[in-house]
Every structure is written in C-alpha cells, then in structure tokens.
PDB file of C-alpha atoms in Angstrom:
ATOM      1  CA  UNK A  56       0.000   0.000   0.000  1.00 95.00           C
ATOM      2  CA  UNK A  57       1.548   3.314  -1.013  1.00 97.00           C
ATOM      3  CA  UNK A  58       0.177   6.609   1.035  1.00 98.00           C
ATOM      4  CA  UNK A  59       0.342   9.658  -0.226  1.00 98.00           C
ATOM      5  CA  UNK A  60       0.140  12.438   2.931  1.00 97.00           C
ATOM      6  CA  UNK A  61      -0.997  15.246   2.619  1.00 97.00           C
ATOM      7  CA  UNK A  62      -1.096  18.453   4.377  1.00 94.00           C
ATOM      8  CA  UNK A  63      -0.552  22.408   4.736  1.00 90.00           C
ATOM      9  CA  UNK A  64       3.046  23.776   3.855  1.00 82.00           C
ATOM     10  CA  UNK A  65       2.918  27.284   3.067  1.00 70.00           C
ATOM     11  CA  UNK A  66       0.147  27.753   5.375  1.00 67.00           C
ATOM     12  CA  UNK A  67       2.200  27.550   8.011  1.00 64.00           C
ATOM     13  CA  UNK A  68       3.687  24.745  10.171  1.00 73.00           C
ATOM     14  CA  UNK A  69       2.581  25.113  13.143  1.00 79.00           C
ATOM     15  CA  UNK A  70       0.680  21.467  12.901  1.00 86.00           C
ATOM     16  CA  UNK A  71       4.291  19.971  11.747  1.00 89.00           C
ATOM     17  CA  UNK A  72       4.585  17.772  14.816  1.00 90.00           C
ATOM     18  CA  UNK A  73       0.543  16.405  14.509  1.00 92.00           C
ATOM     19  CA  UNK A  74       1.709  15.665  10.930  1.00 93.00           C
ATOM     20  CA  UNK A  75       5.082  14.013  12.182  1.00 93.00           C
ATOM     21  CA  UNK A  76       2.520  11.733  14.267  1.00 95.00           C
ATOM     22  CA  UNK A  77      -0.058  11.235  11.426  1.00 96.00           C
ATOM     23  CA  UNK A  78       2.413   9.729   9.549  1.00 96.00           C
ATOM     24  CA  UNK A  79       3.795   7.341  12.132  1.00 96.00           C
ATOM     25  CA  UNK A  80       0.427   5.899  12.363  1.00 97.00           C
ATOM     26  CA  UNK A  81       0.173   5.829   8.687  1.00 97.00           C
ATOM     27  CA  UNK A  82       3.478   3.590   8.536  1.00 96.00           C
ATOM     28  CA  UNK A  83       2.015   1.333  10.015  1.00 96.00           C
ATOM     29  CA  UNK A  84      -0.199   0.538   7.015  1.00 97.00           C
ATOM     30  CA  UNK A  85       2.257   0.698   4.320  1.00 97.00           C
ATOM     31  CA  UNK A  86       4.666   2.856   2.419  1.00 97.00           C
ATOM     32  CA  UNK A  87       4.381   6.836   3.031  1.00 96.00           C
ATOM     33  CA  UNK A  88       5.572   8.913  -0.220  1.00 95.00           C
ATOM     34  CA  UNK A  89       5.479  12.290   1.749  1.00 92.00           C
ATOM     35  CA  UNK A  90       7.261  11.868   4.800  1.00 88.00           C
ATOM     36  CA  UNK A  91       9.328  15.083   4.480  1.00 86.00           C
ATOM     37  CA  UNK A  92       5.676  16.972   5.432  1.00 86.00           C
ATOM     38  CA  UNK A  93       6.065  15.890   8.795  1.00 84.00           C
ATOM     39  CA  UNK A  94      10.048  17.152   9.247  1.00 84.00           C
ATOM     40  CA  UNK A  95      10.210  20.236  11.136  1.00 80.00           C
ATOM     41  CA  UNK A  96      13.589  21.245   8.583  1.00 80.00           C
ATOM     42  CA  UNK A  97      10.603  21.953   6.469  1.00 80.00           C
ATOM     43  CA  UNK A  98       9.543  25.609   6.653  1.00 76.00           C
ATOM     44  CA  UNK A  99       6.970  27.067   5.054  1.00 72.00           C
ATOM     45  CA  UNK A 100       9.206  28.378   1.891  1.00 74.00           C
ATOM     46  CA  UNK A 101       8.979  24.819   0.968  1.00 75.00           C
ATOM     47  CA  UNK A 102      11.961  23.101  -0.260  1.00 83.00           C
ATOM     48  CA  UNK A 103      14.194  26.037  -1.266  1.00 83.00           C
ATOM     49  CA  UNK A 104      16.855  23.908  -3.136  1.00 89.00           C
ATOM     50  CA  UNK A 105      13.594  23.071  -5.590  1.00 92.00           C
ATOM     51  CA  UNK A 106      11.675  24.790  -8.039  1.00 94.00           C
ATOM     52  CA  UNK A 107       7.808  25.227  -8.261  1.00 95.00           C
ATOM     53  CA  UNK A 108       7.966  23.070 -11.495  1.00 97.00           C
ATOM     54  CA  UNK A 109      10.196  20.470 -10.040  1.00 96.00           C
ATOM     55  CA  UNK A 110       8.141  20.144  -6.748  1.00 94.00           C
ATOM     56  CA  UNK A 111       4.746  19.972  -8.501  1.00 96.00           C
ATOM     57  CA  UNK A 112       5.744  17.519 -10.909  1.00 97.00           C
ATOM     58  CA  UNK A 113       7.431  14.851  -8.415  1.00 96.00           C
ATOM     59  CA  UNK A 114       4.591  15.385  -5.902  1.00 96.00           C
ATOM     60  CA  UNK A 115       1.705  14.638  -8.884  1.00 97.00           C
ATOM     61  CA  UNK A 116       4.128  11.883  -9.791  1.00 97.00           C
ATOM     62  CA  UNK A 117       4.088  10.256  -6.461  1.00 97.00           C
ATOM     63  CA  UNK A 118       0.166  10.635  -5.927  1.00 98.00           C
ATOM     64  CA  UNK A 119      -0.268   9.046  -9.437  1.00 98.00           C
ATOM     65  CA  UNK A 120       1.684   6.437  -8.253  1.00 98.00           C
ATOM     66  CA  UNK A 121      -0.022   5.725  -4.698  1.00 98.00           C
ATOM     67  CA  UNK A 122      -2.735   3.915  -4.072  1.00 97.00           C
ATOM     68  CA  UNK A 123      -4.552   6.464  -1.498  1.00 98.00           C
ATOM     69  CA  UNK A 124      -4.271  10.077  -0.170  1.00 98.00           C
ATOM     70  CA  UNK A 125      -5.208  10.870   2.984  1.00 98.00           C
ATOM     71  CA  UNK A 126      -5.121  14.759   3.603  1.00 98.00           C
ATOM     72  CA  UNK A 127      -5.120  16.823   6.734  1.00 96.00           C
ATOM     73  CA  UNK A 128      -7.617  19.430   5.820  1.00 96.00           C
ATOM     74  CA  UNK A 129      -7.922  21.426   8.805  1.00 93.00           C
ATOM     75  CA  UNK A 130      -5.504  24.388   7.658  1.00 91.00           C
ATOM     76  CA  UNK A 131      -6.743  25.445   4.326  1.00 91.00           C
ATOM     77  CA  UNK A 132      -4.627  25.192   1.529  1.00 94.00           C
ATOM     78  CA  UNK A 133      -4.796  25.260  -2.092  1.00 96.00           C
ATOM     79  CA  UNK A 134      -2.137  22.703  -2.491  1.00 96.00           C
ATOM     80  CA  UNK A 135      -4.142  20.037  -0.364  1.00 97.00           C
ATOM     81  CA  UNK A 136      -7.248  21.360  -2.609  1.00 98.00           C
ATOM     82  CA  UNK A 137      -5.274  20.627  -5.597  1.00 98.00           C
ATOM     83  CA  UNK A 138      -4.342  17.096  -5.146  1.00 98.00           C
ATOM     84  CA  UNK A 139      -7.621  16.209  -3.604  1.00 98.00           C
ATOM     85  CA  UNK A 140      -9.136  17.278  -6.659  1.00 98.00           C
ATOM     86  CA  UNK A 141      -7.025  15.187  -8.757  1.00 98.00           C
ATOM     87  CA  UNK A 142      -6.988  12.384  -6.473  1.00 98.00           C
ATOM     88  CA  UNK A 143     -10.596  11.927  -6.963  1.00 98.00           C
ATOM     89  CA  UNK A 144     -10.025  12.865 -10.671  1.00 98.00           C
ATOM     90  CA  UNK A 145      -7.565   9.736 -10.780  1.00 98.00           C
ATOM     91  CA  UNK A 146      -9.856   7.517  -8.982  1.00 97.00           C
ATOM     92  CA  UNK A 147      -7.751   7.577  -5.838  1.00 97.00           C
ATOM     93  CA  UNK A 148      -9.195   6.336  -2.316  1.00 97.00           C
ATOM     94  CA  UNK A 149      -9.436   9.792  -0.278  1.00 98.00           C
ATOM     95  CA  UNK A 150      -9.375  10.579   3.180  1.00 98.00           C
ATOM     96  CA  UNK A 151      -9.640  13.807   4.586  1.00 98.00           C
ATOM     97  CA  UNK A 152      -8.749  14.373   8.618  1.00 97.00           C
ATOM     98  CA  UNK A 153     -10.254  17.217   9.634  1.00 96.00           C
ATOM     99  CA  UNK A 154     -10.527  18.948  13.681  1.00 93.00           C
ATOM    100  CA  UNK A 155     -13.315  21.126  14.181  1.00 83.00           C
ATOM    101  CA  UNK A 156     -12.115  22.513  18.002  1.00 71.00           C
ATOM    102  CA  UNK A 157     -11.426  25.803  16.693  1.00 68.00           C
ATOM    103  CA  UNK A 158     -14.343  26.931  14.856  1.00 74.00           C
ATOM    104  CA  UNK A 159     -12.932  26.091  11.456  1.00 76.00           C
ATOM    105  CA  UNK A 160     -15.145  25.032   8.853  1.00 84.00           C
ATOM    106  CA  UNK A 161     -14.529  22.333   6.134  1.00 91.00           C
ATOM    107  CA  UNK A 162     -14.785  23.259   2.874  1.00 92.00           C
ATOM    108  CA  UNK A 163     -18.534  22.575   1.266  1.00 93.00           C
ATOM    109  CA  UNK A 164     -16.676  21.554  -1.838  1.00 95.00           C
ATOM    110  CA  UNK A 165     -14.361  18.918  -0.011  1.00 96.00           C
ATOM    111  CA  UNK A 166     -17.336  17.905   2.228  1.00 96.00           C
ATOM    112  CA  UNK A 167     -19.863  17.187  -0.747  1.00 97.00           C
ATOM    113  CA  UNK A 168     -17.572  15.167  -2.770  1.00 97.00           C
ATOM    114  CA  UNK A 169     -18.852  11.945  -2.687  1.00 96.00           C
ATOM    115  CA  UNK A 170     -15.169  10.424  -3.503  1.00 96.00           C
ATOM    116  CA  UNK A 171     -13.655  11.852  -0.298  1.00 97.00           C
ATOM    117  CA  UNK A 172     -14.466  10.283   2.965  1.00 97.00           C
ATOM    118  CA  UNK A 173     -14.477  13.011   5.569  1.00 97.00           C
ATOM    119  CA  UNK A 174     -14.035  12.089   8.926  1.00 97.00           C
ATOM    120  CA  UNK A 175     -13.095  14.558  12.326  1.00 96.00           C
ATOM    121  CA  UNK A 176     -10.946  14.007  15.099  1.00 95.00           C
ATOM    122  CA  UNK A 177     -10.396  16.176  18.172  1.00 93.00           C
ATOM    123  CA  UNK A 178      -6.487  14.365  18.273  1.00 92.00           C
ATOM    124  CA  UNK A 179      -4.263  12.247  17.167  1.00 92.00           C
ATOM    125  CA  UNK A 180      -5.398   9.020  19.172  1.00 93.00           C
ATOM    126  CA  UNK A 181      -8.471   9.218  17.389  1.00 96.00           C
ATOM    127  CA  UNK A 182      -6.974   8.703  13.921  1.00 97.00           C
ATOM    128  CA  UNK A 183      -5.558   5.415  14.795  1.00 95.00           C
ATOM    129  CA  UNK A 184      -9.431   4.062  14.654  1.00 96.00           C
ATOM    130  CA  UNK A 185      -9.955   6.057  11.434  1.00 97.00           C
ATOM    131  CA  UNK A 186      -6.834   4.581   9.988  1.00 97.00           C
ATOM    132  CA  UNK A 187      -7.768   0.809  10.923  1.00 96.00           C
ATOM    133  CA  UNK A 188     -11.343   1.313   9.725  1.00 96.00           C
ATOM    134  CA  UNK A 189     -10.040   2.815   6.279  1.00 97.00           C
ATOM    135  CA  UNK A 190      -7.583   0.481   5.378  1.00 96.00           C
ATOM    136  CA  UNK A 191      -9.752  -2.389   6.041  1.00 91.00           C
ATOM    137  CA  UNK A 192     -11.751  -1.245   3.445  1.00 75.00           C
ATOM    138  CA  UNK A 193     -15.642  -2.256   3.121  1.00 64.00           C
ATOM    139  CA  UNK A 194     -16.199  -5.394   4.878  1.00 57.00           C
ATOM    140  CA  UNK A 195     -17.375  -8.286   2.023  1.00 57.00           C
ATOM    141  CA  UNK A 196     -20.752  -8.675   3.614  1.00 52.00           C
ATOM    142  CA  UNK A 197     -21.637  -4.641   3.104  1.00 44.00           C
TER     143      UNK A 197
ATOM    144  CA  UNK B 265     -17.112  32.822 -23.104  1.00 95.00           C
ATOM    145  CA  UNK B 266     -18.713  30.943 -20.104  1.00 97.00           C
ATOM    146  CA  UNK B 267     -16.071  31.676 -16.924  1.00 98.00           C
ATOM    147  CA  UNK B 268     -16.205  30.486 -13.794  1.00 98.00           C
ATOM    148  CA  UNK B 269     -14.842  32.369 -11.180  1.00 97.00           C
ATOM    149  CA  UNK B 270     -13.344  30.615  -7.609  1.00 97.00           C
ATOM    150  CA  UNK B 271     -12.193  32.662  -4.801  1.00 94.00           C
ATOM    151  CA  UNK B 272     -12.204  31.850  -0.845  1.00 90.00           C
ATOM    152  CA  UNK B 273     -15.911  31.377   1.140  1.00 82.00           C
ATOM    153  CA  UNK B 274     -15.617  29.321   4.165  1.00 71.00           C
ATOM    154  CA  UNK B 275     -12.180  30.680   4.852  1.00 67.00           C
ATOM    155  CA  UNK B 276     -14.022  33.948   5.610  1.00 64.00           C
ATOM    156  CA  UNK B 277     -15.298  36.903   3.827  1.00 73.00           C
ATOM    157  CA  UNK B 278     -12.949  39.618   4.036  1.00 79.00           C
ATOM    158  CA  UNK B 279     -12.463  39.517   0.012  1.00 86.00           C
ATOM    159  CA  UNK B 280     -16.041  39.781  -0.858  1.00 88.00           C
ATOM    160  CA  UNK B 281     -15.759  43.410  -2.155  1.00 90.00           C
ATOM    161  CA  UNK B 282     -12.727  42.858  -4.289  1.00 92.00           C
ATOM    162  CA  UNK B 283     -14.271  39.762  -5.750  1.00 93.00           C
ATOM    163  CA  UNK B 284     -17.256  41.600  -6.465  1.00 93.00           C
ATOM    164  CA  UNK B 285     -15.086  44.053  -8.506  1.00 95.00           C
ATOM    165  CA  UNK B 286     -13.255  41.337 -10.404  1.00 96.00           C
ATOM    166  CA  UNK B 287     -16.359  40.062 -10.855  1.00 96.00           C
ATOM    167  CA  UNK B 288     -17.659  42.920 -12.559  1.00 96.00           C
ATOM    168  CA  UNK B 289     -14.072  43.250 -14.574  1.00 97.00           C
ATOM    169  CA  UNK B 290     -15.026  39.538 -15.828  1.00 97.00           C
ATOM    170  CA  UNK B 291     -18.355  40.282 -16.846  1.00 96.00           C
ATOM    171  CA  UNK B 292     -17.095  42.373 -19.624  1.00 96.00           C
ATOM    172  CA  UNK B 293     -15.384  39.122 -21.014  1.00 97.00           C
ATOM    173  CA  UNK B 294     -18.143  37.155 -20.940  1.00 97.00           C
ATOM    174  CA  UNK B 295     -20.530  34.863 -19.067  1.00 97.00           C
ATOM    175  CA  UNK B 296     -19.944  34.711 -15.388  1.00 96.00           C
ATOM    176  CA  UNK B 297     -21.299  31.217 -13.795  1.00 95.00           C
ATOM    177  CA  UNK B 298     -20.457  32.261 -10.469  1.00 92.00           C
ATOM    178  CA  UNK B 299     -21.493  35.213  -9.780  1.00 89.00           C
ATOM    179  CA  UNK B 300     -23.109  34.779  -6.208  1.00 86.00           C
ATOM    180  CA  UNK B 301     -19.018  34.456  -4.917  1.00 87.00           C
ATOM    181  CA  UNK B 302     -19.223  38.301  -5.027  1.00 84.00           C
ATOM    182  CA  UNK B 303     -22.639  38.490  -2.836  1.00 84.00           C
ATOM    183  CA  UNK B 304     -21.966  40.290   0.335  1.00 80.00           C
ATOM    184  CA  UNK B 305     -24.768  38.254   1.274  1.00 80.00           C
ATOM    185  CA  UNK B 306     -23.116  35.140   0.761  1.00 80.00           C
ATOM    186  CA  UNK B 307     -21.281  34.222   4.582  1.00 76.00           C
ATOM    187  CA  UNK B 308     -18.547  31.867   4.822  1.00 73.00           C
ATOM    188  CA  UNK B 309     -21.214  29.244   5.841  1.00 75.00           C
ATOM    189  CA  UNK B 310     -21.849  28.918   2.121  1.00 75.00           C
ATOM    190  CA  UNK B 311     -25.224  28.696   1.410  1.00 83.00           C
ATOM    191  CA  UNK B 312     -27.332  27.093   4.048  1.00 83.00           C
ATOM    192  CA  UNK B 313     -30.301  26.023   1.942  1.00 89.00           C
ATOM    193  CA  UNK B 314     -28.179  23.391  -0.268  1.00 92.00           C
ATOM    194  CA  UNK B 315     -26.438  20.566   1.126  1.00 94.00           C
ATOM    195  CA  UNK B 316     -22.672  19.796   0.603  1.00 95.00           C
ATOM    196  CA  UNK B 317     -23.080  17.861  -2.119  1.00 97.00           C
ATOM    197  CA  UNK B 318     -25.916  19.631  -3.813  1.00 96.00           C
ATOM    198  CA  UNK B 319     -22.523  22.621  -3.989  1.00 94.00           C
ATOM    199  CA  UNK B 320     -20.313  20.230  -4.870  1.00 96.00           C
ATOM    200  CA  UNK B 321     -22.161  19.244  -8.242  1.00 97.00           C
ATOM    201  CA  UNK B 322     -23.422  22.293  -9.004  1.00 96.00           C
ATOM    202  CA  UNK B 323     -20.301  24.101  -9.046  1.00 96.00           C
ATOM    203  CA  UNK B 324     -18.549  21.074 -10.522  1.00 97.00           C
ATOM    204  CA  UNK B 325     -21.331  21.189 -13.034  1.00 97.00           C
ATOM    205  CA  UNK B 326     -20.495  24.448 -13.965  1.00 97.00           C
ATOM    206  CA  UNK B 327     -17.160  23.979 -13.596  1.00 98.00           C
ATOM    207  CA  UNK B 328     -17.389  21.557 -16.872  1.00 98.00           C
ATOM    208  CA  UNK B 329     -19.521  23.532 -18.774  1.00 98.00           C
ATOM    209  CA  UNK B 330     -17.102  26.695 -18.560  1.00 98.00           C
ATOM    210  CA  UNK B 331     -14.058  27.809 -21.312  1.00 97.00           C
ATOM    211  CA  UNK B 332     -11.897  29.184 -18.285  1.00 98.00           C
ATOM    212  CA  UNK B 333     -11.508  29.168 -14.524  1.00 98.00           C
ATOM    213  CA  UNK B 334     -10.430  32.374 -13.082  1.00 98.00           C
ATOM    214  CA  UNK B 335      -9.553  32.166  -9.344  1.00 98.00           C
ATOM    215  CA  UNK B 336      -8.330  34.868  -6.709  1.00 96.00           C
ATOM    216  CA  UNK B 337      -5.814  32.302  -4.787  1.00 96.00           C
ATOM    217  CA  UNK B 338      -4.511  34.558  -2.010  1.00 93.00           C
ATOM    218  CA  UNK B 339      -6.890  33.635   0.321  1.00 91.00           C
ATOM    219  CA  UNK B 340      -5.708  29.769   1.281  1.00 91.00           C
ATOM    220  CA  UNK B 341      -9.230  27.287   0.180  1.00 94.00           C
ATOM    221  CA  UNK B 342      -9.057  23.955  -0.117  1.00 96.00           C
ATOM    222  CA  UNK B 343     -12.214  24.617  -2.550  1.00 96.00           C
ATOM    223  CA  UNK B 344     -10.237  26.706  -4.445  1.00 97.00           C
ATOM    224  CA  UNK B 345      -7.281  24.248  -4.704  1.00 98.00           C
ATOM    225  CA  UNK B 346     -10.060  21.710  -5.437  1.00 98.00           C
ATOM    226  CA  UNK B 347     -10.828  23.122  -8.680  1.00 98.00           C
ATOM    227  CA  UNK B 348      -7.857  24.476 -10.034  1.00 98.00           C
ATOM    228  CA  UNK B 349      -7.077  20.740  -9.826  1.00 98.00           C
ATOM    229  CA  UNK B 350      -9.990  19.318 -12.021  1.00 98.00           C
ATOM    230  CA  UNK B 351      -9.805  22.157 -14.474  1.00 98.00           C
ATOM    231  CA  UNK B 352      -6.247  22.071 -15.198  1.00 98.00           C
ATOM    232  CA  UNK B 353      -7.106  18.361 -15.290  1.00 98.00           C
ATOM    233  CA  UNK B 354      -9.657  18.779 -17.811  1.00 98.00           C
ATOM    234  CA  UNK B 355      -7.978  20.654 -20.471  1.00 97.00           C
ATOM    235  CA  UNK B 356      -9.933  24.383 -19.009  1.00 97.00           C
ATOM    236  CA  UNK B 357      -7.905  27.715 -19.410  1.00 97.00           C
ATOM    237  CA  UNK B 358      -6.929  28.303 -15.604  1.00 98.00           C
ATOM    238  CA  UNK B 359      -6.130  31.971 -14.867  1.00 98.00           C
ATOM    239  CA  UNK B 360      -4.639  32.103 -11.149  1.00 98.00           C
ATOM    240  CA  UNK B 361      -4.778  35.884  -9.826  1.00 97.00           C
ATOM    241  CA  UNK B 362      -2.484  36.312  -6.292  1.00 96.00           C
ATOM    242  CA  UNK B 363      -1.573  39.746  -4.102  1.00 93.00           C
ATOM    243  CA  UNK B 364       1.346  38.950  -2.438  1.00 83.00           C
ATOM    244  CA  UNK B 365       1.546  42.507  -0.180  1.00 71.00           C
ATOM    245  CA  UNK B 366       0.978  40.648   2.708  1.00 68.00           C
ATOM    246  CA  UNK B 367       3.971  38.553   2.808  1.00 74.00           C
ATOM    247  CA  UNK B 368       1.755  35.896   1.607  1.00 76.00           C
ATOM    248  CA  UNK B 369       2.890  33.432  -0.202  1.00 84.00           C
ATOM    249  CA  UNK B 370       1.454  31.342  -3.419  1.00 92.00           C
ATOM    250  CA  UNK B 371       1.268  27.536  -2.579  1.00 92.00           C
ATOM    251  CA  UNK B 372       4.171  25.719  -4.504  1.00 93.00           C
ATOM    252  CA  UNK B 373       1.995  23.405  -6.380  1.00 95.00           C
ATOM    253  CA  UNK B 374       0.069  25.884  -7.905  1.00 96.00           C
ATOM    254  CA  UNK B 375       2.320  28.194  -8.722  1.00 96.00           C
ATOM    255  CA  UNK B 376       4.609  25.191 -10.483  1.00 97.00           C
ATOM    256  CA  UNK B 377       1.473  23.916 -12.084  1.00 97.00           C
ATOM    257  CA  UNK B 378       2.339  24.531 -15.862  1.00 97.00           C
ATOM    258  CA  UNK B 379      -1.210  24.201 -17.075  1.00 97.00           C
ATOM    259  CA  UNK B 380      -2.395  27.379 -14.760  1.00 97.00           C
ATOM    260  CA  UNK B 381      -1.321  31.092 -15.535  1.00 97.00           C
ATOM    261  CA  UNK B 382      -0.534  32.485 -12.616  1.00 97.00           C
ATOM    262  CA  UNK B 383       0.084  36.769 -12.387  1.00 97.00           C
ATOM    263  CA  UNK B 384       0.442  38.898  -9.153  1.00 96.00           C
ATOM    264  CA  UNK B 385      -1.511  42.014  -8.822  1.00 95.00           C
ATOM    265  CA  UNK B 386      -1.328  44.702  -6.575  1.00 93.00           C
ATOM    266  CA  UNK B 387      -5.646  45.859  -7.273  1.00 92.00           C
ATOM    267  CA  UNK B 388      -8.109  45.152  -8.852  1.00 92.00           C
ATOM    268  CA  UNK B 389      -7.173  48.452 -11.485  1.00 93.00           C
ATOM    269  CA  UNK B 390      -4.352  46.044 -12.278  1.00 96.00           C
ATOM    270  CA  UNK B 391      -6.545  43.146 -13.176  1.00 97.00           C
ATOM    271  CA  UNK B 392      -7.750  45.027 -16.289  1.00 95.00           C
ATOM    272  CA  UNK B 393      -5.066  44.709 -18.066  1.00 96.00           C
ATOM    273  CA  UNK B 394      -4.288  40.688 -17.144  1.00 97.00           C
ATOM    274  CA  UNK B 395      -7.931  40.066 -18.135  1.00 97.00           C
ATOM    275  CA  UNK B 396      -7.526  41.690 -21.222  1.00 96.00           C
ATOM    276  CA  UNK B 397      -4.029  39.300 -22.305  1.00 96.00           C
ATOM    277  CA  UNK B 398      -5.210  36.241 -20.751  1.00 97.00           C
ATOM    278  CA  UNK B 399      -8.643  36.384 -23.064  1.00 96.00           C
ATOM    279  CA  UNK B 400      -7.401  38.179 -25.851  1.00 91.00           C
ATOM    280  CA  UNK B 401      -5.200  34.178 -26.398  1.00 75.00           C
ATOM    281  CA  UNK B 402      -1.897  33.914 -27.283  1.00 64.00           C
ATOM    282  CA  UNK B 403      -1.592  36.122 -30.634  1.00 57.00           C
ATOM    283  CA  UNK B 404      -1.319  34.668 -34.245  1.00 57.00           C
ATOM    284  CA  UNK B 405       2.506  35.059 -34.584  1.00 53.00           C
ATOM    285  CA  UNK B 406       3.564  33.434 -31.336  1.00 44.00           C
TER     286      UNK B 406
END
C-alpha cells in the first residue's frame, strides 16, 4: 500500500509535529511517499533547493503512483485542494482528517464530494481508529 | 465565453468586495457562472439552503460547462485548490490571480502547475489589463 500524505506547507507549520505523528500511524499501514511533510527542517518556503515546477511535478508523480491520499484538511490550503481534486479525478481512495475545536469550517466543496471520505478528530489518538477502519476497506458482507 | 470564477468562502469573507469588482471586470469578457461568490450576502457558511453535495455538483457542473476558470488564490481554500485541480485536469484555461503585499505566499503546487497562468496584482485596477491578455489568447505570430 503506497500513502500519499498530505497536508498544509505554506500555510504555516505550526501542525508539523501532529503531521510528524499522522504519519507514524500511517506507517504502520504501508509505504508513506510524503514523509518530508512531517520534518520540522521543512519551513513554510517549501523546499528552497527546488523549483515550483520540479516540486509539482514529483509530488503529482508520487500521488499518481499511490494507491490512497489521505489529507489533513484542517488548515486550508490550495495545495491540499489541488491534489484532492485530482486524487478523486484519478480515482484515488481519499481521506480527509479534519478537527473542528477551533471553529474552522470544512470546505462545502471537499465535504460534498462523494469520492472523499471526511471524517473529524479532536487528536491524534483518534486517527488510529480512522486509519484501521479505512484500510480495512468495506467489509465483504456490506 | 462561459467563466467560472473561484475565490475563498468558508475561509471567511474579508475579500467579498474585491471579488465583487473582479467580478464585474469579468463580466465584460463574458458569461460569469459564479457570480453569487461576489454576494456580500453570501457568509462563509456557504449557502445554508443546499447541502454539501448539492454545492459540490453544481459548481462542478459548472465547472465543466465553462471555457476558463479564473480564481483569486490569495486567500488559502481547499475549494479553491479543489478546482484548479480538475480544471487544469480537464484541459480548461486556468487563470490564477495572487496579491502577495501581505507577505503571503502562493502555494508551490500551484504556482509550479504549468497548465495554470498564474500573475500577481497589486488591485483590482491592475486586473484590467491581465484580463484583457489572458482572453485576448496567445496572438497569431507566437
């Protein structure tokens, strides 16, 4: 199983170390693409040593290749947008982890899409229920 | 000319004026699909009489149907993200209009996205002139 994580960079990084966990958990269920999202070396310039062309295309390259995204929506981010919308595009499984505790609101776009699953967590213990319930998939006698 | 126009609603409402004025800029290069973004009346709960997903394919709908997206992208939106993703994914003119004055800056992926014009602007007296090169089409002897 390859994961593609996803989750605010330019935004700012002040979630970096709820990322850094997201993605343990996520290890446990197979191969993470994306790890570098949860490294605090990351600021929010990006990766300077990069260009815009070069990071777009290897990141659309490795979500092409993976077999799921699972995006951190609660920041708001036009980068996250972007792949969820070709994610579903591509047929991808989607899941979007989203915390309500600060009066955020999801997206209507990212909550009506009927290829995304949605679900909220108030922390990170939560997700490790969400994770086991999404990657055992629908159970053969749904 | 059929355009949809994106710019930020659940990530608050601050914009509404300036989109209104783009809006209006638009207008005078054709059919605006979209127009309610610029509705004062509009609050960043969306619309409260449609469901998520009734949104979702509606806009998506539209989204389709249109020649060109235009989106103001210097509010972070996942919706926003969201579509610049499908259209550049289906073949749609994507025009990607960003202020950077307030140390801001453009998410990576879009601005390395090759299929999406991106220009800065400092107002909206500014966005004349981009609206008029990015419909006018690349010229004859290019």
């Amino acid at each position: 199983m390859k994961i593609y994580f996803s989750g605010s960079v330019s935004g700012g990084r002040e979630d970096v170390e709820l990322y850094r966990q997201i993605i343990r958990r996520l290890k446990e269920h197979g191969l993470v693409l994306t790890e570098h999202i949860g490294d605090a070396r990351l600021d929010a310039r990006g990766e300077p040593g990069l260009t815009d062309a070069e990071i777009h295309d290897r990141d659309l390259t490795w979500l092409s290749e993976a077999d799921c995204l699972v995006a951190e929506v609660t920041t708001p981010s036009l980068g996250v947008g972007y792949e969820i919308g070709k994610a579903t595009e591509w047929g991808k499984s989607v899941l979007c982890l989203f915390r309500s505790e600060n009066g955020s609101r999801l997206s209507r776009m990212i909550a009506g899409s009927k290829r995304a699953v949605v679900r909220e967590y108030r922390n990170v213990g939560e997700v490790k229920e969400i994770f086991a319930e999404f990657f055992r998939g629908p159970t053969p006698d749904n």
